[in-house]
XYZ file of C-alpha atoms in Angstrom:
593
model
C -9.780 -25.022 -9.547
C -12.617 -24.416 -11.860
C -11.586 -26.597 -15.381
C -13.010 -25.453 -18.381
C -13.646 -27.362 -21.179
C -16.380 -30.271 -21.986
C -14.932 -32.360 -19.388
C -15.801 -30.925 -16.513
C -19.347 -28.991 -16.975
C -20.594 -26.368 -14.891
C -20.935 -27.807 -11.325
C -24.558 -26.992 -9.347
C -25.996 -27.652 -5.966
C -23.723 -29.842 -3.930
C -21.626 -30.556 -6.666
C -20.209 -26.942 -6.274
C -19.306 -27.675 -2.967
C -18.195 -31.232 -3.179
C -16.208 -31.173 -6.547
C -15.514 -34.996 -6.059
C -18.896 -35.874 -7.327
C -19.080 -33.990 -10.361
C -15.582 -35.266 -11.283
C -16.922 -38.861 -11.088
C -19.481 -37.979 -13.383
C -17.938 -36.803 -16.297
C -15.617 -39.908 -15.628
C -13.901 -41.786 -18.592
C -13.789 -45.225 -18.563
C -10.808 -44.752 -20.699
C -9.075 -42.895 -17.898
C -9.190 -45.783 -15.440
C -5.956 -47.596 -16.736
C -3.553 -44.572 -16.604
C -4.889 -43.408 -13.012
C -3.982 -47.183 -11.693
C -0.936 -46.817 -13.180
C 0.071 -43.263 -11.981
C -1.780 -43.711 -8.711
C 0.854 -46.960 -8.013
C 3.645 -45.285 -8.563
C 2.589 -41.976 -6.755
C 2.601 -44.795 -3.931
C 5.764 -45.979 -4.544
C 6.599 -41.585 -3.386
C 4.501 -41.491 -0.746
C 5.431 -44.374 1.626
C 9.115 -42.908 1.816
C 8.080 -39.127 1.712
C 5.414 -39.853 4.378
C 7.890 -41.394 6.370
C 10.787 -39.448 6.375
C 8.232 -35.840 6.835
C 6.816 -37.362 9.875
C 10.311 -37.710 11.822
C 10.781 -33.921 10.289
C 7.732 -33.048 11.918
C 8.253 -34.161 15.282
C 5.767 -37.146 15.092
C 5.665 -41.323 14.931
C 7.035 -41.965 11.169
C 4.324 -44.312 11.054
C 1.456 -40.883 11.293
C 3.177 -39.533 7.857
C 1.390 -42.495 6.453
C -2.010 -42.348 8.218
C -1.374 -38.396 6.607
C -1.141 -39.286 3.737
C -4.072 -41.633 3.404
C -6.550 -39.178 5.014
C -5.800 -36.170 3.298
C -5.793 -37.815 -0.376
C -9.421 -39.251 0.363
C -10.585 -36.201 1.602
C -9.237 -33.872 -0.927
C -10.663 -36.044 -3.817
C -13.947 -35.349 -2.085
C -13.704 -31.920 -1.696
C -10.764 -30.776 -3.892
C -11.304 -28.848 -7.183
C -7.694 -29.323 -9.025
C -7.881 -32.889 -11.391
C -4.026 -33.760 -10.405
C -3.287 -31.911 -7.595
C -1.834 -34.170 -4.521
C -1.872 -33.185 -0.961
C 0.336 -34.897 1.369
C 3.384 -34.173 4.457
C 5.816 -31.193 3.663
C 9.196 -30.754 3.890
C 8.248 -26.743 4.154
C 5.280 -27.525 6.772
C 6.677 -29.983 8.894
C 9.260 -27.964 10.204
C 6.847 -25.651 11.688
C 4.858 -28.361 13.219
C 7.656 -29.581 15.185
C 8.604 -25.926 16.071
C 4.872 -25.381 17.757
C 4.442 -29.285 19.423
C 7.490 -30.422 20.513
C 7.560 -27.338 23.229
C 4.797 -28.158 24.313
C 5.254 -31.657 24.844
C 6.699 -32.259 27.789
C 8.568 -35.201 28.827
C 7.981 -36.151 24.753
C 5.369 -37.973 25.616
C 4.391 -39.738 21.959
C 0.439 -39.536 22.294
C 1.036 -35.564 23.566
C 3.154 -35.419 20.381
C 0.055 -36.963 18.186
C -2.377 -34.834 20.003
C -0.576 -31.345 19.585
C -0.315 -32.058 15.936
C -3.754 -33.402 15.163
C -5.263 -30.318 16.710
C -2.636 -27.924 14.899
C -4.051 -29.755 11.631
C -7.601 -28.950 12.769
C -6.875 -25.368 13.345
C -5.181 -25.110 9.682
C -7.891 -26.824 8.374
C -10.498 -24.508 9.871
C -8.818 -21.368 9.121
C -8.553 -22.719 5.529
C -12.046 -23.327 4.760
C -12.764 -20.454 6.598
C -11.057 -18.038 4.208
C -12.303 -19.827 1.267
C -16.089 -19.700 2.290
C -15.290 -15.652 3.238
C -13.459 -15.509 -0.420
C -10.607 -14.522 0.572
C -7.805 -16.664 -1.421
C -5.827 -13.122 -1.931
C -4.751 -13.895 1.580
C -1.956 -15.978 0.188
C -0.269 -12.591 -1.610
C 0.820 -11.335 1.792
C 3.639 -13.459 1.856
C 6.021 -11.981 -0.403
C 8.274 -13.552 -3.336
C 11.363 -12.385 -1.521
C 10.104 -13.530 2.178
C 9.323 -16.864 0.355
C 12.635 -17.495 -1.066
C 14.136 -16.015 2.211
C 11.902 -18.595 4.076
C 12.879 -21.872 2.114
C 16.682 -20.897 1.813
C 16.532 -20.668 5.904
C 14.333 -23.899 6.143
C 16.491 -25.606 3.842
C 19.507 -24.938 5.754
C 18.006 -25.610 9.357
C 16.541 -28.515 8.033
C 20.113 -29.788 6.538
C 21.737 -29.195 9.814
C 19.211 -31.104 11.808
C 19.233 -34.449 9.774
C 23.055 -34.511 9.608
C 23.089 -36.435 12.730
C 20.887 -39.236 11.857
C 22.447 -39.143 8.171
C 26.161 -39.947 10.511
C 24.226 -42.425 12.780
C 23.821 -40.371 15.895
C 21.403 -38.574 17.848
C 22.377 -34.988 19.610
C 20.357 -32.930 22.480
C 20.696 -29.380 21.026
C 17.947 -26.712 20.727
C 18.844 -23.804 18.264
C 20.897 -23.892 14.850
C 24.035 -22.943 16.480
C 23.568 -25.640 19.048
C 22.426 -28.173 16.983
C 25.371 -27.288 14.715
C 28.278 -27.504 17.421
C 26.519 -30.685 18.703
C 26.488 -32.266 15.543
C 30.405 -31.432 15.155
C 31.727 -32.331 18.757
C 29.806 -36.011 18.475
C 31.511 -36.499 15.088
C 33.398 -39.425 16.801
C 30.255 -41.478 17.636
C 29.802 -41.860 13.658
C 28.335 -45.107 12.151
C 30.403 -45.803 9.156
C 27.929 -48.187 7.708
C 24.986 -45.911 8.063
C 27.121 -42.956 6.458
C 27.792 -44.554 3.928
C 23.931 -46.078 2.885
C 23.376 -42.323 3.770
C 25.219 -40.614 1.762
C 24.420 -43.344 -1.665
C 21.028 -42.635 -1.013
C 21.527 -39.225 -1.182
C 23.731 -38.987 -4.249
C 21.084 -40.905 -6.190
C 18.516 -38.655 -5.346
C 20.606 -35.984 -6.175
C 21.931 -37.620 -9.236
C 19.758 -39.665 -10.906
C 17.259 -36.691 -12.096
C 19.904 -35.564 -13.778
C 20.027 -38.452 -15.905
C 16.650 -39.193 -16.270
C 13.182 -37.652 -14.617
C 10.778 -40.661 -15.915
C 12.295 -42.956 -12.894
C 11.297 -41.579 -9.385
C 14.642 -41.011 -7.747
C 13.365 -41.685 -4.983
C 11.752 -44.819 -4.970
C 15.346 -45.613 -6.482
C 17.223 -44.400 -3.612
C 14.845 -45.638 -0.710
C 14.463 -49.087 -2.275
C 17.827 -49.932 -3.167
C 18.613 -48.847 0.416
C 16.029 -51.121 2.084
C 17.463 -53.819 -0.233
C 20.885 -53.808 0.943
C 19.878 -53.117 4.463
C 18.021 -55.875 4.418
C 20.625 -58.522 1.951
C 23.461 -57.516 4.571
C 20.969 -57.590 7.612
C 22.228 -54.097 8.656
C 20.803 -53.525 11.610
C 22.479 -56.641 13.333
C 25.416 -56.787 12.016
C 26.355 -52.912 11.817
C 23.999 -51.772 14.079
C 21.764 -49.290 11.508
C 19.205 -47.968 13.040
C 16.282 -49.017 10.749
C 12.293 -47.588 10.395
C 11.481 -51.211 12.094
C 7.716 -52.806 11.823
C 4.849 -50.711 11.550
C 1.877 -50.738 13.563
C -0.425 -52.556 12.077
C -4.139 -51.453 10.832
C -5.331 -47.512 10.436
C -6.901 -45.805 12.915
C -10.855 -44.639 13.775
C -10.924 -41.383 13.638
C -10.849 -39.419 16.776
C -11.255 -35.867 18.166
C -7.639 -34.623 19.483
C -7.715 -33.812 23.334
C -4.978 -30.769 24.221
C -4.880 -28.896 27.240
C -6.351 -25.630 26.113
C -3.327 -23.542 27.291
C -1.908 -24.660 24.362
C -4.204 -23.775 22.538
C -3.019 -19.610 21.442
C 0.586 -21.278 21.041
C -0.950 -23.734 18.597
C -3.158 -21.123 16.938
C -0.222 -19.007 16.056
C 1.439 -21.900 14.358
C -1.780 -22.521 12.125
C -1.807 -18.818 11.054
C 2.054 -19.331 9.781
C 1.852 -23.008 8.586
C -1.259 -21.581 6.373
C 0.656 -18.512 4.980
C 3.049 -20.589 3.951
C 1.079 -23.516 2.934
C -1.677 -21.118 0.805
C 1.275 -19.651 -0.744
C 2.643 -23.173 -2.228
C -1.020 -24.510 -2.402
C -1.989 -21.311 -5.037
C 1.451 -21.159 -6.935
C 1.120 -24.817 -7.683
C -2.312 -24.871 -8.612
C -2.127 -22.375 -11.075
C 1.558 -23.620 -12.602
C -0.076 -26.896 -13.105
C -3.660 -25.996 -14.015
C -2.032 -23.350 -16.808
C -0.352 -26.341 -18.159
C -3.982 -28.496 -18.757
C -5.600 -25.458 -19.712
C -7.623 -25.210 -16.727
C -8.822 -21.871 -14.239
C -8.103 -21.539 -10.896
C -10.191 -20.836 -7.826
C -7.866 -20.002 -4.931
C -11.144 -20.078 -2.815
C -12.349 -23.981 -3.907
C -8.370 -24.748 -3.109
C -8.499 -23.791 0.302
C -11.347 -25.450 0.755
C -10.356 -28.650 -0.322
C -6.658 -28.458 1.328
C -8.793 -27.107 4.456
C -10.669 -30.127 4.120
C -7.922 -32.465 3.966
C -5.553 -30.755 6.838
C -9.227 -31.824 9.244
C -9.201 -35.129 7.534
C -5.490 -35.816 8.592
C -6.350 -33.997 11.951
C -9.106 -36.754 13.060
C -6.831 -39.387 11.709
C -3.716 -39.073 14.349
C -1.784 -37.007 11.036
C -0.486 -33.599 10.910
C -0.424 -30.654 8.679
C -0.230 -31.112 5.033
C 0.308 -28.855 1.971
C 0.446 -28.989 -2.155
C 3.313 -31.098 -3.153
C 4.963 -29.680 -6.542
C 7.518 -32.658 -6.574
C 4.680 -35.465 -6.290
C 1.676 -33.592 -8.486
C 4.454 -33.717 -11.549
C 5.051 -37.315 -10.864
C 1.401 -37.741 -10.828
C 0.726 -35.693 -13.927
C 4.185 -37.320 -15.879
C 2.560 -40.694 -15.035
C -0.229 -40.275 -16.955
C -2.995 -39.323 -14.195
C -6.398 -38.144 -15.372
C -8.313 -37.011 -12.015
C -7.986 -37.390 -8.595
C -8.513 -40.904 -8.902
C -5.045 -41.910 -8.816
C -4.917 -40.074 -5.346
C -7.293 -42.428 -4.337
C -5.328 -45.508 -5.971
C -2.180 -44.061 -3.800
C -3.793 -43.992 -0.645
C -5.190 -47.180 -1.114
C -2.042 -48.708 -1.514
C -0.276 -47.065 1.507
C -3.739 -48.579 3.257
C -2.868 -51.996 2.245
C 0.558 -51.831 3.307
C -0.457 -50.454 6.253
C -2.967 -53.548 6.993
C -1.569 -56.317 5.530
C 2.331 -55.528 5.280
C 3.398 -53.279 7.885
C 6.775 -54.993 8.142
C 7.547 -54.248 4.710
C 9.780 -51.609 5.202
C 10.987 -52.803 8.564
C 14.317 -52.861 7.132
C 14.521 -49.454 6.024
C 17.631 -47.565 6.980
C 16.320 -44.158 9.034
C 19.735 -42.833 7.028
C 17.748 -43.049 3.800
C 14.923 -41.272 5.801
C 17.684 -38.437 6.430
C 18.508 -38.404 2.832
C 15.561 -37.708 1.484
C 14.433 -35.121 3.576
C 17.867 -33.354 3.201
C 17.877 -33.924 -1.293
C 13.817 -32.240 0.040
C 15.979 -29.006 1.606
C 18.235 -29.023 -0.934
C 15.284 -28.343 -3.948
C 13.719 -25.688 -1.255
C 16.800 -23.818 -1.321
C 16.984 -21.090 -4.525
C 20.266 -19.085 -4.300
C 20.264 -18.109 -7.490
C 17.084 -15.692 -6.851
C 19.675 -13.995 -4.610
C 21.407 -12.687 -7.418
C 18.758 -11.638 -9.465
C 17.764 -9.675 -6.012
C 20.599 -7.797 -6.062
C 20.468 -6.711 -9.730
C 16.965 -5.765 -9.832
C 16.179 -4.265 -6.011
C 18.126 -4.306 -3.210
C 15.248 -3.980 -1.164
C 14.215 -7.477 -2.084
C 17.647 -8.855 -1.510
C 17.549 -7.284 2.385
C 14.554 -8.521 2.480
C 15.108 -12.381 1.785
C 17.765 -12.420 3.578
C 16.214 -11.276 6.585
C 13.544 -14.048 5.978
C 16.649 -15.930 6.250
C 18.650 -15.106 8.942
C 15.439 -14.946 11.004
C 14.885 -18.692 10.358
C 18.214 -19.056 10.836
C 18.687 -17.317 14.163
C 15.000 -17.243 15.746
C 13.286 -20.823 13.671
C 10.550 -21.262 11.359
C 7.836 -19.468 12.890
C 9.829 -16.508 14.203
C 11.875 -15.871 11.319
C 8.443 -16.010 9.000
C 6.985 -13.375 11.572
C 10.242 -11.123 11.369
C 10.550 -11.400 7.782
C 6.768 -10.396 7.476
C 6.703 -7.283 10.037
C 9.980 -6.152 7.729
C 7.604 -6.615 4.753
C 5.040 -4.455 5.985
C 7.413 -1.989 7.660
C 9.111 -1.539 4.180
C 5.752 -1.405 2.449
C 4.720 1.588 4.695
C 7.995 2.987 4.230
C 7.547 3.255 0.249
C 4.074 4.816 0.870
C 4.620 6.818 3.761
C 7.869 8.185 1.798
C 6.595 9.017 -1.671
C 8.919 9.038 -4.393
C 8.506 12.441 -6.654
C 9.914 13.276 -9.717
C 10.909 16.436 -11.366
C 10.015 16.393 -14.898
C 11.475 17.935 -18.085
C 10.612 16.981 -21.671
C 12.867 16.131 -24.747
C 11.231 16.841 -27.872
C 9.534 14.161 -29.284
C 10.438 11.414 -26.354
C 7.789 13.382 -23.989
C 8.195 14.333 -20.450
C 10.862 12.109 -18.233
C 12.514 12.321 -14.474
C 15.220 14.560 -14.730
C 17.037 12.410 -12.456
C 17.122 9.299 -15.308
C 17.088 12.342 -18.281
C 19.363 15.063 -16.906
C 19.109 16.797 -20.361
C 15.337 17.247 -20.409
C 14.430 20.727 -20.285
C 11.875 22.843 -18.569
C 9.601 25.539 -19.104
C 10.767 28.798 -17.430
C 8.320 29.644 -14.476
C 6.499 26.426 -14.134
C 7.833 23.185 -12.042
C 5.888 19.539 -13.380
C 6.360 17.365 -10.439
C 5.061 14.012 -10.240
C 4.115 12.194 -6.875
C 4.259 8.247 -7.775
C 1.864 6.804 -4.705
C -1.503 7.542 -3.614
C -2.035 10.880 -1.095
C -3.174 9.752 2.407
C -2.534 10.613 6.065
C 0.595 9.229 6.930
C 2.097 10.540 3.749
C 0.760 13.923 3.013
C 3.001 16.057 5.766
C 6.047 14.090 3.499
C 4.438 15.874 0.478
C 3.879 18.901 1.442
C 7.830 18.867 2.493
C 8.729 17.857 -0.942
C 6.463 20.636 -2.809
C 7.674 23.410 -0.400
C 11.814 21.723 -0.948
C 10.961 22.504 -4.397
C 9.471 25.784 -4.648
C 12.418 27.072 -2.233
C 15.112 25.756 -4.740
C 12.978 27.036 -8.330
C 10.846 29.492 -7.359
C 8.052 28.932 -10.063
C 5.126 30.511 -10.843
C 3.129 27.610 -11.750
C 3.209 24.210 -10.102
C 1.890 21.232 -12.100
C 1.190 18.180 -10.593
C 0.945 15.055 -12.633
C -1.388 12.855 -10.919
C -1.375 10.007 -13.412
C 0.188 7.453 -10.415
C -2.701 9.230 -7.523
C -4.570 6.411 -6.958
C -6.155 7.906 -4.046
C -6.762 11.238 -1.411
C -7.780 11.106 1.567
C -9.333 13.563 4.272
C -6.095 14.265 5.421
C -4.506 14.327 2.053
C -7.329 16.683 0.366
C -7.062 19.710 3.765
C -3.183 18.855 3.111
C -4.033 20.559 -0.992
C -6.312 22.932 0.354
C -3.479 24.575 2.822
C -0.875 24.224 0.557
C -2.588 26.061 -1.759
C -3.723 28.517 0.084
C -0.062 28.669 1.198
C 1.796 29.242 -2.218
C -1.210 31.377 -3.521
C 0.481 33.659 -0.923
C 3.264 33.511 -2.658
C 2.375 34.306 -5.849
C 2.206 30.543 -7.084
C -0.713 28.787 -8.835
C -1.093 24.758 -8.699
C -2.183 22.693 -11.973
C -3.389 19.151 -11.777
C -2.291 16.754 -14.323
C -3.901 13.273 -15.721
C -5.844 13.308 -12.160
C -8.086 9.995 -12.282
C -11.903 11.424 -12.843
C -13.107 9.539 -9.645
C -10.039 11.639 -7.966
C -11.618 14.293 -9.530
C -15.349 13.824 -8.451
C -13.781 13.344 -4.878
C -12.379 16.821 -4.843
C -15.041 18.208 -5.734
C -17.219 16.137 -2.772
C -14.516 17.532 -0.023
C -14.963 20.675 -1.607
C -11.658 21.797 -2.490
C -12.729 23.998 -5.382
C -13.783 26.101 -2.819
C -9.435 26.679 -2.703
C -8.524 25.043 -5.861
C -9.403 26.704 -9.558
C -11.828 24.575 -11.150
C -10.400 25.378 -14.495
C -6.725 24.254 -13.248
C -7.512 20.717 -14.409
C -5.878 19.027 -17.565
C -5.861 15.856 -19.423
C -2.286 16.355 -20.359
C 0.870 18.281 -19.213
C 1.465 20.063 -23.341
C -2.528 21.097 -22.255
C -1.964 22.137 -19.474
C 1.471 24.063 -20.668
C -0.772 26.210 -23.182
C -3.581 27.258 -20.768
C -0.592 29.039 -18.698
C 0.962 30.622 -21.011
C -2.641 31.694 -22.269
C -3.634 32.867 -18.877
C 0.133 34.524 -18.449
C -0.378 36.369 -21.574
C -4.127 37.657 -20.531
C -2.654 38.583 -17.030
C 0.278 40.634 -18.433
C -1.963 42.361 -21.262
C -4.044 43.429 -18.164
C -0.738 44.483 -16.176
C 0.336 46.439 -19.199
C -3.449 48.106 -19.354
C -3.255 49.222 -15.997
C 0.538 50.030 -15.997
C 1.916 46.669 -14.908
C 3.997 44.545 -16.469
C 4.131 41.225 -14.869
C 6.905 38.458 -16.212
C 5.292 35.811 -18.700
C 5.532 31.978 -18.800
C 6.547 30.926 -22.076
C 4.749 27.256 -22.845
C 7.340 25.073 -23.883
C 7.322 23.571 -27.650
C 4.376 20.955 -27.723
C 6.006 17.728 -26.818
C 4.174 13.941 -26.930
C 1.722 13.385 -24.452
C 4.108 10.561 -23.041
């Protein structure tokens, strides 16, 4: 994210590439109290968070934290955005545990930590890669609709999996339908106590930002939990399973070691986990950077999330991604730059060195909660219904996305939900839509399917093709033209052009045959509003050879006059030689609309 304005000045040499520095150079000393302040409680977020995204992901709870630490560092190095902050995902981890935990067999925990450093290196590889190569657009080809799709299926797969440790148990199900009859038919082996810590820990996250949004709910929730816990000594007395003591110290970093047929398994998994990640990563950029006033550069972003996912990689973490919820805590706590990232990981570091039993009585039911109050803000239903009312196309589509998550998990449903994408994409090109225009007076020239009172001029059909002309579409064209000339007859077609955005080889011998075709029949063609590069292409496949190069107008009501001109010269020549040959009469000039 490029910021504009006189605090941030045009970055040079290595300061392009390593943002970090020029952001401690234009530096306020004024801005040093408000990032301690917002970089404490971002802390206060991440300990919890970290936690409770590790056990999502398939990993040690105790790695969410190492995460978090190495990925705020790096990306304050190497990141562009001032508040942006990087950490575990509720939307990410699901897919790491989807790609390791297969291939861990026996669950062997340094496997675990292995498979999911090395899935972080791969993200964080492909990341940079596509921002060095320019190629942030990569992010658009994961739709709105499979989004939504996406998070409402995460959001319920993710509910369903936590509900056992929310009740106190554990099940041994693989699948949503499994996991959901296991959780039901081991209902009996409920801890009431942890329920119960549970489910207050989740109605104050759920609650309290309805009341107010300046306290974090969930450093609310989590530490009243670890309070009680600890006050009524939970774990002994009502056997609640609780986070325990942490390892102590943070670890050297270290190169991952996998067995490298795991490695195309893993691979795929980067490729979705950065889809999906790119796709959050550029949305909240540019939400929050619109709000300071500042530019984004989807390239620098990847860079500097790329650079974080390797930092977390080499420091026994996982895959991270853009955190909406925690950048607006960040940015509502007064933070200034990326120095309150550093603050927050600082803190987590101390913890992690000099208190890591801190949280040892934290309930792994408050863990639950907070990953399911995570699901519950993934989940957007109410896009549904806007879905249905403006394209059911998108609605099929996200709920594909859905049921794909659903039925096949994270990674399958994204790849389902994407081929759908595509396939529907090729179907709106491959399958044209045309329109038969008529025009009404003053209002210009409509569909006749929306305007079924618009008239036309006798003789002559205006049809509109709404998508550029290319191989796989042109045969579908030509079908459509000849569907029309069968039904009308006319002596003239005229083709508005104004949505051709493009012809190819195929398209242009398509026009030169199908002109040759209706010539035969008596029937002349007329190109409307065609784009002047269009235009300069015809004339380099050398259709003029076919097509008349005086057939070309800026405007149907032009185009309209030199018929009826040319009708009227062809009939006074008919009548000369004895003819008499029926005439177009050009409709009353209408708007060129």
């Amino acid at each position: 994210m490029a910021v504009q304005g006189s605090e941030a000045p045009p970055s040079h040499g290595i300061q392009k590439w390593v943002p970090g520095i020029a952001m401690l150079k234009s530096y306020k000393p004024a801005w040093l109290r408000l990032d301690l302040v917002a970089g404490i409680v971002l802390a206060a977020i991440l300990v919890p968070q970290g936690l409770a995204y590790a056990e999502l992901a398939g990993v040690p709870a105790v790695t969410g934290l190492y995460t978090t630490v190495a990925c705020l560092v790096a990306y304050a190095i190497m990141g562009a955005s001032r508040v942006l902050v990087l950490g575990p995902d509720s939307s990410v981890s699901p897919l790491i545990y989807a790609a390791i935990i297969p291939l861990a067999a026996g669950g062997d925990p340094a496997t675990i930590i292995a498979l999911a450093g090395m899935l972080a290196l791969m993200v964080g590889l492909i990341e940079i890669g596509l921002g060095v190569g320019k190629l942030g657009f990569i992010a658009d080809l994961l739709s709105k609709e499979v989004q939504a799709g996406y998070m409402n299926g995460l959001a319920i797969t993710i509910i369903v999996g936590q509900l056992p440790k929310l009740f106190g148990f554990s099940t041994d199900a693989d699948g949503f339908f499994e996991d959901l009859w296991a959780f039901f038919t081991s209902l009996d082996l409920t801890n009431t106590a942890t329920l119960l810590v549970g489910l207050a820990t989740l109605a104050v996250m759920l609650i309290l930002p309805r009341v107010t949004k300046k306290i974090p709910a969930v450093l609310v929730a989590v530490g009243g939990a670890t309070i009680v816990s600890a006050a009524l000594n939970l774990a002994e007395n009502y056997d609640v399973n609780t986070v325990g003591v942490l390892p102590s110290g943070f670890p050297v970093p270290s190169f991952p070691l996998v067995d490298l047929g795991d490695i195309p398994v893993l691979f795929a998994a980067a490729l979705g986990i950065v889809l999906v990640s790119l796709a959050d990563t550029i949305a909240t950029s540019t939400s929050f950077a619109a709000r300071r006033g500042d530019e984004v550069d989807p390239n620098q972003e990847m860079i500097g999330v790329g650079s974080a996912n390797i930092a977390a990689g080499l420091f026994q973490g996982f895959a991270i991604s853009v955190s909406s919820s925690r950048t607006a805590v960040a940015e509502q706590s007064g933070a200034k730059s990326q120095v309150t990232g550093l603050v927050g990981a600082g803190v987590v570091l101390a913890l992690l060195v000099f208190f890591p039993s801190f949280l040892k009585d934290l309930p792994q039911t408050a863990l639950a909660a907070v990953v399911i109050a995570a699901s519950f803000s993934l989940a957007d239903l109410g896009v549904l219904r806007t879905y249905w009312r403006v394209r059911k196309t998108s609605l099929i589509l996200s709920l594909v996305a859905t049921i794909g998550v659903v039925l096949f998990g994270v990674l399958q449903g994204i790849l389902v939900a994407v081929v759908l994408a595509v396939v529907l994409f090729f179907r709106r090109s491959w399958w044209p839509p045309g329109e038969v225009l008529g025009h009404d007076g003053e209002a210009g020239w409509h569909s006749l399917k929306r305007f079924p009172d618009g008239a036309e001029v006798p003789g002559v059909l205006v049809f509109r093709c709404e998508a550029p002309l290319f191989f796989a579409n042109a045969g579908i064209f030509r079908q459509q033209v000849r569907q029309l000339v069968r039904q009308r007859k006319p002596r003239w077609l005229v083709l508005q052009c104004e949505a051709i955005t493009d012809i190819d080889v195929t398209a242009a011998d398509m026009l030169k045959a199908l002109d040759l075709e209706l010539n035969a029949q008596g029937i002349h063609i007329a190109f409307v509003e065609l784009r002047g590069r269009l235009h300069d292409l015809i004339l380099r496949y050398g259709l003029h050879e076919t097509l008349d190069a005086e057939h070309f107008y800026d405007s149907i009501p032009l185009a309209l006059e030199a018929i009826a001109a040319e009708d009227r010269d062809g009939r006074q020549g008919g009548q000369e030689r004895g003819g008499a040959d029926a005439p177009v009469t050009a409709a009353p000039p209408p708007s060129d609309g």
